[in-house]
Short mmCIF file of C-alpha atoms in Angstrom, two decimals:
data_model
loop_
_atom_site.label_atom_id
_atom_site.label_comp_id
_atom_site.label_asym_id
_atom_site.label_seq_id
_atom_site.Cartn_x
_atom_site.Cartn_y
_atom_site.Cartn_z
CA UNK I 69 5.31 40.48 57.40
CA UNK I 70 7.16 37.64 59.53
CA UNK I 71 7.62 40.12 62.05
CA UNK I 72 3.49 40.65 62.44
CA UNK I 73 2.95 37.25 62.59
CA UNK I 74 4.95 36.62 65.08
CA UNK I 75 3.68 39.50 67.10
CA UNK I 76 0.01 38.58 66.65
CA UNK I 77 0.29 34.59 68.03
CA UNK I 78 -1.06 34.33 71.32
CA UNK I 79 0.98 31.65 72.57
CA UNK I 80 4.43 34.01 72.27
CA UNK I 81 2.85 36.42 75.06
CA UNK I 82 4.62 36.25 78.20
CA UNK I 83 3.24 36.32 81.64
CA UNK I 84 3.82 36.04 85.31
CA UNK I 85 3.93 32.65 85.97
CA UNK I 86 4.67 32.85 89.50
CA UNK I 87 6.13 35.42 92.37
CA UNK I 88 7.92 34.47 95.18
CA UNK I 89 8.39 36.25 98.27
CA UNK I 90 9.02 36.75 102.12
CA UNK I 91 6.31 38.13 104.02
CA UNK I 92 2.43 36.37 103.54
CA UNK I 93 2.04 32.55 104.92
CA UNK I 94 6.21 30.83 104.35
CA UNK I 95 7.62 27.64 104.01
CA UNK I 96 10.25 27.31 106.20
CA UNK I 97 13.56 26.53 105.28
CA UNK I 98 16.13 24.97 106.87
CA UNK I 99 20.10 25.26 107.47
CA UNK I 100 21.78 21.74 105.49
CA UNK I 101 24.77 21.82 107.72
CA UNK I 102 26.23 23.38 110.87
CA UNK I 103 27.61 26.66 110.75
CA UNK I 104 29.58 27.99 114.20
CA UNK I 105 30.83 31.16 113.17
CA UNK I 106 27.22 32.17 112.79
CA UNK I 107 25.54 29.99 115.51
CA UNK I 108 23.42 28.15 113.29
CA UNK I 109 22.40 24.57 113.91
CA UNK I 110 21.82 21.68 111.16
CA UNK I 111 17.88 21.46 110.67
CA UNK I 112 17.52 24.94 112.38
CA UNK I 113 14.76 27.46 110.16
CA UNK I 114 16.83 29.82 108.92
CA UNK I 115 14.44 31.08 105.88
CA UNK I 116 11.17 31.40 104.70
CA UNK I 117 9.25 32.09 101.51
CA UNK I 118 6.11 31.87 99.73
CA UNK I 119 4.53 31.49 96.62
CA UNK I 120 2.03 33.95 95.15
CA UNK I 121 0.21 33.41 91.61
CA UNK I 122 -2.70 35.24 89.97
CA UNK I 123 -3.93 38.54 90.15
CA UNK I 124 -2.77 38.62 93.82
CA UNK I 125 0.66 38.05 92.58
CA UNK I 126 0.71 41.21 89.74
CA UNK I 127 -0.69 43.54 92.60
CA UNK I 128 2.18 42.97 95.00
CA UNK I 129 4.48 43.00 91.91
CA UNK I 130 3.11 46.24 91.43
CA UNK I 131 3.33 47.77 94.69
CA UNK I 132 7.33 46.39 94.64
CA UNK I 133 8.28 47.94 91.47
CA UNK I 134 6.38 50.93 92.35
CA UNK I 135 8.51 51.21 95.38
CA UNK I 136 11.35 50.50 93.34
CA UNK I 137 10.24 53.68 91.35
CA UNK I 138 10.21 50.83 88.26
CA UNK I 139 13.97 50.74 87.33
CA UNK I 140 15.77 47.65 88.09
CA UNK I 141 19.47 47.67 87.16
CA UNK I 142 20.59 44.91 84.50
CA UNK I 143 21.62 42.41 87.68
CA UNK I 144 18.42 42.08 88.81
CA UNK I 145 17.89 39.86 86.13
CA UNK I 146 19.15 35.96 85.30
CA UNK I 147 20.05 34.25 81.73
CA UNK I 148 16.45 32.72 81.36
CA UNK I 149 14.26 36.09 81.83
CA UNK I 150 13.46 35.73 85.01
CA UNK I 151 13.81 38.90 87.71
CA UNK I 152 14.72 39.86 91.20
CA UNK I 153 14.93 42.16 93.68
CA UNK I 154 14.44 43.20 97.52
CA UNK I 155 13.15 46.31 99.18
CA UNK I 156 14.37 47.32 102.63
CA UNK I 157 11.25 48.17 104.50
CA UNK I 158 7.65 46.43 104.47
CA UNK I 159 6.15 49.44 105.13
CA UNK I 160 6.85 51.00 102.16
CA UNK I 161 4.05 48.27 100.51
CA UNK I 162 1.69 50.00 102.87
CA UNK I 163 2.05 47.66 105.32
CA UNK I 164 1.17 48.85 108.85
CA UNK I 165 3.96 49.17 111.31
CA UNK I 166 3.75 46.58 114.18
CA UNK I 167 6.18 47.28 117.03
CA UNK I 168 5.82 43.79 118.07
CA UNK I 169 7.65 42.91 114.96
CA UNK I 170 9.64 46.04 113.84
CA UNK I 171 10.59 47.21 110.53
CA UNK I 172 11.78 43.72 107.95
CA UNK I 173 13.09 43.72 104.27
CA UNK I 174 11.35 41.59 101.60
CA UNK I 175 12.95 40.18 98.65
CA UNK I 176 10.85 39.43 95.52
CA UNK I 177 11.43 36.91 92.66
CA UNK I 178 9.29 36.74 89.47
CA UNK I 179 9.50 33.94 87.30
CA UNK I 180 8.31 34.54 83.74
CA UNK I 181 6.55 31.36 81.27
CA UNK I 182 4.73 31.38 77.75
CA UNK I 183 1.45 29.57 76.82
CA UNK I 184 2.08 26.02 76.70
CA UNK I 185 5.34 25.83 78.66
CA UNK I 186 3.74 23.75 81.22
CA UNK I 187 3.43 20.74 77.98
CA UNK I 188 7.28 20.31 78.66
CA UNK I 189 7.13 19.93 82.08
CA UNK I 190 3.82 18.24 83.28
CA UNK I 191 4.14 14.46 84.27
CA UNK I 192 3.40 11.75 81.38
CA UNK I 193 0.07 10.29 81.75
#
């Protein structure tokens, strides 16, 4: 009986919160320090990601995992839920191939929230 009560309340479903990835429109980010052995400069832009959320972001989940043929192992995932994991090739998304650009790897991160989460972390008004 606890059990179906706990099962029916809305506010224990969990959703995508957000998905973030390389590819689409990145934020840069840079190097903190110099590192010589790989010729990389302090302030140099050594990464970049971006933030998808909303239907956009379960469709390109969706293409990833179905590349992934939907098995991720158990070190894909952290402590708190959350998930991760690359593919090798952008094409496989159905991405067309630009020779201009050649052939990149994408890494995808999912974070996971409940209903009301945002209460704990929103500014005091």
């Amino acid at each position: 009986m606890v059990a179906d009560k706990k099962a029916s309340n809305p506010m224990r479903d969990i959703r995508v919160s957000k998905l973030q990835l390389t590819g689409q429109q990145p934020v840069f980010g840079k190097a903190r320090y110099t590192v010589r052995q790989w010729s990389i400069r302090r302030n140099e832009k050594i990464s970049a990601h971006v933030t998808v959320r909303g239907e956009k972001a379960m469709q390109l989940l969706e293409a990833g995992l179905k590349v992934k043929e939907y098995e991720l192992i158990r070190r894909n995932f952290s402590d708190s839920g959350n998930f991760g994991f690359g593919i090798n090739e952008h094409i496989d998304l159905g991405i067309k191939y630009d020779p201009s650009t050649g052939i990149y790897g994408m890494d995808f991160y999912v974070v996971l929230e409940r209903p009301g989460y945002r209460v704990a972390r929103r500014r005091k008004q």
